[in-house]
XYZ file of C-alpha atoms in Angstrom:
472
model
C 0.000 0.000 0.000
C 2.811 2.435 0.877
C 4.489 1.756 -2.482
C 1.273 2.478 -4.362
C 0.841 5.723 -2.433
C 4.399 6.817 -3.252
C 3.989 5.990 -6.957
C 0.672 7.743 -7.047
C 2.161 10.731 -5.195
C 4.918 10.984 -7.812
C 2.306 11.148 -10.573
C 0.411 13.854 -8.704
C 3.532 15.807 -7.786
C 3.303 18.570 -10.481
C 0.152 19.938 -8.848
C 1.940 20.111 -5.509
C 5.144 21.622 -6.821
C 4.012 25.185 -6.207
C 4.734 24.983 -2.484
C 8.167 23.555 -3.154
C 8.864 26.183 -5.821
C 7.603 28.959 -3.574
C 9.797 27.779 -0.730
C 12.861 27.459 -2.977
C 12.302 30.838 -4.632
C 11.684 32.481 -1.268
C 14.827 30.935 0.174
C 16.858 32.011 -2.876
C 15.345 35.512 -2.795
C 16.156 36.043 0.866
C 19.646 34.678 0.327
C 20.105 36.884 -2.744
C 19.001 39.999 -0.877
C 21.305 39.230 2.044
C 24.193 38.327 -0.288
C 23.766 41.448 -2.424
C 23.505 43.647 0.647
C 26.579 42.107 2.256
C 28.472 42.131 -1.052
C 27.699 45.766 -1.792
C 28.529 46.885 1.719
C 31.736 44.821 1.744
C 32.835 46.127 -1.649
C 32.089 49.748 -0.755
C 33.927 49.372 2.534
C 36.940 47.747 0.844
C 36.993 50.301 -1.990
C 36.760 53.146 0.455
C 39.607 51.776 2.558
C 41.816 51.322 -0.509
C 41.091 54.810 -1.848
C 41.526 56.437 1.544
C 44.819 54.574 2.025
C 46.124 55.698 -1.382
C 45.053 59.279 -0.783
C 46.597 59.363 2.684
C 49.925 58.099 1.291
C 49.867 60.738 -1.448
C 48.939 63.485 1.010
C 51.801 62.452 3.291
C 54.313 62.629 0.404
C 53.085 66.077 -0.634
C 53.094 67.332 2.950
C 56.638 66.062 3.518
C 57.719 67.886 0.337
C 56.120 71.150 1.459
C 57.726 70.890 4.875
C 61.112 70.262 3.291
C 61.020 73.249 0.916
C 59.785 75.510 3.679
C 62.569 74.506 6.060
C 65.392 75.395 3.727
C 65.896 77.060 0.387
C 66.153 74.489 -2.371
C 66.487 74.686 -6.150
C 65.478 72.214 -8.919
C 68.887 70.504 -8.904
C 68.280 69.372 -5.325
C 65.365 67.223 -6.505
C 66.969 65.912 -9.623
C 66.954 62.147 -9.851
C 70.690 62.428 -10.623
C 71.419 64.197 -7.337
C 72.250 61.539 -4.730
C 70.794 62.098 -1.296
C 68.421 64.845 -2.362
C 65.710 62.788 -4.006
C 62.375 62.623 -2.175
C 60.845 59.312 -1.183
C 58.910 57.900 -4.137
C 56.299 55.317 -3.061
C 54.964 52.759 -5.509
C 52.951 54.208 -8.413
C 54.316 57.698 -7.562
C 56.026 59.888 -10.189
C 58.178 63.032 -9.588
C 58.907 65.732 -12.157
C 60.985 68.889 -11.498
C 60.183 72.251 -13.170
C 62.568 75.128 -13.674
C 61.974 78.768 -12.812
C 60.245 79.458 -16.140
C 58.009 76.404 -15.801
C 59.989 74.293 -18.210
C 60.758 70.675 -17.393
C 64.082 70.508 -15.580
C 64.032 66.811 -14.727
C 61.256 64.827 -16.459
C 59.278 62.222 -14.636
C 58.776 58.649 -15.734
C 56.409 58.976 -17.461
C 56.495 62.649 -18.189
C 53.741 64.708 -16.645
C 51.814 67.451 -18.455
C 52.634 71.037 -17.417
C 49.730 73.450 -17.249
C 49.659 77.218 -16.840
C 48.811 76.867 -13.204
C 51.920 74.749 -12.750
C 54.087 77.427 -14.390
C 52.647 80.065 -12.095
C 53.504 77.888 -9.111
C 57.087 77.521 -10.425
C 57.430 81.339 -10.369
C 55.725 81.732 -6.991
C 57.728 83.650 -4.369
C 56.576 81.609 -1.381
C 57.876 78.086 -0.807
C 55.221 75.394 -0.301
C 52.560 77.002 -2.453
C 50.605 74.193 -4.031
C 48.167 73.467 -6.810
C 46.488 70.067 -7.319
C 44.988 68.428 -10.416
C 42.508 65.510 -10.249
C 42.161 62.841 -12.955
C 45.123 63.802 -15.103
C 45.485 61.507 -18.118
C 49.055 60.385 -18.734
C 49.070 57.936 -21.579
C 46.560 55.249 -20.723
C 46.795 55.887 -16.989
C 45.095 58.358 -14.693
C 47.100 60.343 -12.130
C 46.501 62.813 -9.369
C 49.113 65.619 -9.580
C 50.253 68.151 -6.991
C 52.714 70.946 -7.907
C 54.680 72.451 -4.974
C 56.573 75.753 -5.334
C 60.234 75.881 -4.274
C 59.822 79.585 -3.501
C 61.683 82.680 -4.704
C 60.687 81.863 -8.309
C 63.219 79.015 -8.400
C 60.860 76.402 -9.810
C 58.563 73.680 -8.552
C 58.299 69.964 -7.965
C 55.401 67.925 -9.393
C 54.349 64.806 -7.480
C 51.871 62.459 -9.174
C 50.201 59.272 -7.989
C 48.655 56.726 -10.326
C 45.018 55.851 -9.491
C 44.097 53.814 -12.528
C 45.730 50.651 -11.112
C 43.735 51.069 -7.932
C 40.512 51.424 -9.900
C 41.441 48.410 -12.004
C 42.008 46.477 -8.808
C 38.657 47.626 -7.465
C 36.918 46.734 -10.708
C 38.442 43.259 -10.551
C 37.303 43.028 -6.944
C 33.835 44.133 -8.025
C 33.666 41.492 -10.739
C 34.790 38.774 -8.355
C 32.251 39.961 -5.804
C 29.473 39.766 -8.404
C 30.590 36.295 -9.474
C 30.720 35.174 -5.854
C 27.259 36.607 -5.184
C 25.855 34.877 -8.261
C 27.417 31.603 -7.134
C 26.020 32.009 -3.632
C 22.523 32.830 -4.966
C 22.626 29.835 -7.318
C 23.820 27.558 -4.547
C 21.127 28.969 -2.261
C 18.471 28.289 -4.894
C 19.642 24.712 -5.343
C 19.895 24.190 -1.601
C 16.465 25.784 -1.128
C 15.011 23.455 -3.733
C 16.598 20.448 -2.042
C 15.453 21.622 1.378
C 11.936 22.324 0.079
C 11.842 18.871 -1.493
C 12.959 17.310 1.780
C 10.444 19.266 3.850
C 7.470 18.961 1.503
C 7.985 15.308 0.592
C 5.992 14.080 3.620
C 3.304 16.636 2.743
C 3.229 15.301 -0.817
C 2.719 11.771 0.496
C 0.118 12.969 3.009
C -1.773 14.913 0.337
C -1.610 11.949 -2.018
C -3.039 9.707 0.687
C -5.855 12.184 1.367
C -6.678 12.470 -2.327
C -6.505 8.697 -2.669
C -8.972 8.308 0.188
C -11.268 10.915 -1.369
C -11.079 9.220 -4.760
C -11.380 5.571 -3.722
C -13.248 6.046 -0.396
C -10.990 3.415 1.118
C -9.996 4.390 4.641
C -7.566 1.529 5.243
C -4.560 3.518 4.013
C -1.338 3.671 5.999
C 0.388 7.030 5.816
C 4.183 6.439 5.652
C 5.316 9.564 7.518
C 8.232 9.552 9.946
C 9.913 12.155 12.123
C 8.858 14.083 15.191
C 8.448 17.572 13.746
C 5.149 19.255 12.902
C 4.860 17.406 9.590
C 5.504 14.064 11.277
C 2.938 14.827 13.959
C 0.450 15.830 11.273
C 1.085 12.569 9.416
C 0.608 10.462 12.533
C -2.540 12.397 13.477
C -3.874 11.872 9.961
C -3.011 8.186 10.172
C -4.824 7.869 13.506
C -7.797 9.768 12.092
C -7.998 7.394 9.119
C -7.729 4.442 11.487
C -10.597 5.696 13.607
C -12.700 6.483 10.565
C -12.007 3.004 9.203
C -12.938 1.489 12.566
C -16.094 3.600 12.686
C -17.014 2.524 9.174
C -16.410 -1.108 10.121
C -18.524 -0.714 13.266
C -21.340 0.802 11.240
C -21.120 -1.974 8.677
C -21.200 -4.658 11.359
C -24.051 -2.887 13.133
C -26.116 -2.797 9.948
C -25.341 -6.440 9.194
C -26.101 -7.604 12.729
C -29.234 -5.469 12.921
C -30.419 -6.852 9.615
C -29.790 -10.352 10.837
C -31.647 -9.775 14.095
C -34.556 -8.024 12.376
C -35.165 -10.962 10.062
C -36.454 -13.198 12.847
C -39.270 -10.943 14.168
C -40.114 -9.770 10.668
C -40.374 -13.354 9.399
C -42.575 -14.258 12.340
C -44.728 -11.185 11.700
C -45.158 -12.094 8.059
C -46.156 -15.649 9.024
C -48.686 -14.474 11.575
C -50.048 -11.806 9.238
C -50.603 -14.478 6.580
C -52.606 -16.432 9.166
C -54.781 -13.390 9.770
C -56.353 -13.967 6.362
C -57.830 -17.199 7.747
C -58.586 -15.859 11.230
C -62.280 -16.659 10.826
C -61.367 -20.306 10.292
C -59.269 -20.493 13.458
C -60.636 -21.563 16.853
C -60.907 -18.808 19.512
C -57.934 -20.072 21.503
C -55.718 -19.998 18.416
C -56.955 -16.494 17.587
C -56.044 -15.224 21.043
C -52.643 -16.885 20.791
C -52.069 -15.339 17.345
C -52.963 -11.841 18.557
C -50.732 -12.270 21.599
C -47.845 -13.386 19.388
C -48.343 -10.369 17.137
C -48.299 -8.053 20.130
C -45.183 -9.696 21.573
C -43.345 -9.595 18.241
C -44.284 -5.967 17.748
C -42.961 -5.132 21.204
C -39.728 -7.016 20.582
C -39.297 -5.297 17.254
C -39.952 -1.925 18.894
C -37.465 -2.692 21.673
C -34.855 -3.749 19.122
C -35.270 -0.556 17.104
C -35.159 1.571 20.261
C -31.959 -0.109 21.428
C -30.385 0.348 18.006
C -31.231 4.042 18.238
C -29.823 4.175 21.771
C -26.643 2.440 20.652
C -26.142 4.906 17.816
C -26.920 7.839 20.128
C -24.518 6.463 22.742
C -21.658 6.732 20.250
C -22.322 10.428 19.654
C -20.937 13.336 21.634
C -23.941 15.630 21.231
C -24.880 15.525 24.923
C -22.724 18.038 26.786
C -20.753 16.630 29.750
C -21.403 18.010 33.211
C -20.587 17.305 36.833
C -22.865 14.580 38.150
C -23.115 12.313 41.191
C -23.431 8.664 40.183
C -24.920 7.826 43.575
C -27.883 10.149 42.909
C -28.170 8.743 39.396
C -28.260 5.191 40.796
C -31.062 6.167 43.207
C -33.113 7.554 40.304
C -32.585 4.404 38.215
C -33.434 2.175 41.195
C -36.673 4.066 41.875
C -37.758 3.769 38.256
C -36.893 0.046 38.170
C -38.851 -0.598 41.384
C -41.983 0.895 39.829
C -41.545 -1.087 36.602
C -40.604 -4.483 38.006
C -41.862 -4.433 41.580
C -38.482 -5.801 42.628
C -36.530 -4.794 45.676
C -33.439 -2.830 44.671
C -30.760 -1.780 47.143
C -28.288 1.056 46.458
C -24.986 1.206 48.386
C -22.466 4.029 47.951
C -19.036 4.828 49.366
C -16.476 7.553 48.756
C -16.757 10.493 46.398
C -18.993 9.323 43.550
C -19.079 12.581 41.592
C -17.549 12.674 38.116
C -17.723 14.468 34.792
C -20.002 12.735 32.297
C -23.110 12.762 30.147
C -26.109 12.057 32.399
C -28.385 10.581 29.734
C -25.797 8.066 28.534
C -24.839 6.988 32.063
C -28.471 6.629 33.112
C -29.173 4.460 30.077
C -26.180 2.237 30.850
C -27.169 1.810 34.489
C -30.805 1.118 33.531
C -29.663 -1.585 31.125
C -27.696 -3.282 33.898
C -30.662 -3.235 36.294
C -33.105 -4.463 33.629
C -30.641 -7.201 32.645
C -30.376 -8.328 36.289
C -34.172 -8.337 36.714
C -34.629 -10.320 33.507
C -32.195 -13.076 34.423
C -33.063 -13.229 38.124
C -36.626 -14.382 37.457
C -37.200 -15.843 40.914
C -36.646 -12.493 42.585
C -35.948 -13.984 45.979
C -32.966 -11.708 46.697
C -32.781 -7.968 46.041
C -30.867 -6.491 43.130
C -27.893 -4.555 44.516
C -26.272 -1.466 43.052
C -22.821 -0.576 44.407
C -21.332 2.815 43.526
C -17.760 3.234 44.795
C -15.310 6.032 44.277
C -12.609 6.664 43.781
C -10.970 3.256 43.258
C -8.168 5.179 41.586
C -7.816 8.977 41.256
C -10.745 10.215 39.171
C -12.338 6.743 38.811
C -15.847 5.774 39.943
C -16.940 2.129 39.860
C -20.554 0.995 39.367
C -21.606 -2.641 39.973
C -25.006 -4.337 39.657
C -25.242 -7.658 41.541
C -27.951 -10.301 41.175
C -28.632 -13.852 42.327
C -29.604 -15.215 38.927
C -28.087 -18.210 37.141
C -24.818 -16.361 36.607
C -22.602 -16.317 33.531
C -20.610 -19.227 32.209
C -16.875 -18.877 31.734
C -17.284 -19.132 27.952
C -19.774 -16.243 27.915
C -17.829 -13.855 30.174
C -15.693 -12.588 27.306
C -18.625 -12.143 24.904
C -21.510 -10.750 26.939
C -20.708 -7.197 25.778
C -20.674 -8.091 22.072
C -23.509 -6.726 19.989
C -26.474 -9.077 19.571
C -24.723 -11.810 21.527
C -27.067 -13.893 23.667
C -26.064 -16.829 25.767
C -27.668 -20.174 24.995
C -29.862 -20.124 28.121
C -31.020 -16.537 27.357
C -32.247 -16.994 23.806
C -35.719 -17.888 24.994
C -35.927 -14.652 26.975
C -37.040 -11.321 25.506
C -34.309 -8.944 24.459
C -32.079 -8.006 21.554
C -28.597 -8.612 22.912
C -27.731 -4.893 22.674
C -28.186 -3.802 26.304
C -24.717 -4.730 27.553
C -23.157 -3.537 24.310
C -24.594 -0.096 25.063
C -23.060 -0.313 28.549
C -19.624 -0.958 27.057
C -19.952 1.927 24.586
C -20.980 4.325 27.354
C -18.078 3.231 29.556
C -15.560 3.658 26.743
C -16.981 7.083 25.928
C -16.295 8.127 29.538
C -12.727 6.834 29.672
C -13.612 3.655 31.511
C -14.412 0.028 30.725
C -17.162 -2.527 31.237
C -16.605 -5.721 33.232
C -18.462 -8.883 34.207
C -17.623 -11.791 36.502
C -19.355 -14.551 38.428
C -20.619 -13.731 41.902
C -19.603 -15.839 44.842
C -22.598 -17.829 46.025
C -24.358 -17.621 42.649
C -25.350 -14.841 40.302
C -23.382 -12.285 38.370
C -21.659 -8.946 38.862
C -21.804 -6.665 35.839
C -20.746 -3.040 35.813
C -18.468 -0.354 34.456
C -16.004 2.286 35.491
C -15.971 5.979 34.655
C -12.820 8.059 34.371
C -10.223 5.281 34.103
C -9.497 1.879 32.556
C -10.584 -1.195 34.419
């Protein structure tokens, strides 16, 4: 059965893929947003650190140059690359070019830097350390930042340039790698989300397939193959238990209908036979007529009792009656009083302990009435009183009800079957009844968390009863 459900679930899977797709897309979307946000912030932070570092190095070189020319008078030859000991520190990607007093190139840089009018004015400036800066200066295929510092006294100037194109190339490469990494992470997240969604929704797919299979075939005997202890596993086990109870309920209904049909055949057949005799009632002697009418009345009563007990049995399985706090001792007194008026028998009620419990009064009264009527029916001599014992609590929350008689008792073979529907012992088949009274007692006890019981009474007779609020 499990294999058929799995195969059938695989055929139905396209209709259920939306949840899986939604989960995978949602997982990938959240991951993509987080990855993009982290990637952008990381790249901006890294790019800013690199640019700030490059700018701080360049600013330090320019400031050192300004301090040097301000401290002492210097001319272009002092900064010539051919003058040992007078060259300024040249960090990586830094170029130095020296200008003469007229702004001409005294010592070219490598590569040579462009000289603008503002640079020539700085070369002729009277004050040492005067500076002019140029952003984004194109030198060949590279981009530089250039600062021109005056030597003072119109003696010339020194140009310091730093290449920024390599830094931007590095940042662009970093940006590309970041984008590739983000794309890889998003793709991996999508695949992982799909796998995770498949793993999570697979039990739901099987559960949905089982539900649809039940709806399509109306077969409740389907085992749901769901494992695990998470919410999905709990749902699967709850669904499995629900199907089991529905299957059991369907089986109980089927057996009830079959048994009821079987039991109804006997009185109905007898009624049809007697009704056919009514056509010749004028030909029958008076004694036979009276016997025929009495049989019809008895069969009608038995049929009525059987139908009423079937209705009571079906009503006993329902939960329409609201539970309330009741005292079983008071309920036993009411049932005993009613039975005394009906049968004329002596009925004794004994109680001990706290006999109050939560239950449905109508169901419990019907169960107790069935026990008393059953005792009166089998104890036909009526020499000893029928006894009702109500004891509580035998265990916490449990109340025990017993009905004792001095009838013929119950054989060992019948003890395990007296609560079955329509079961009647061999010596009771000649007595009126349908065989449903004790079955109703069992159903009522089970509905109240208890159990029905029966055993032989010492000295003769039987003890039949039930518990409420706990298993016997």
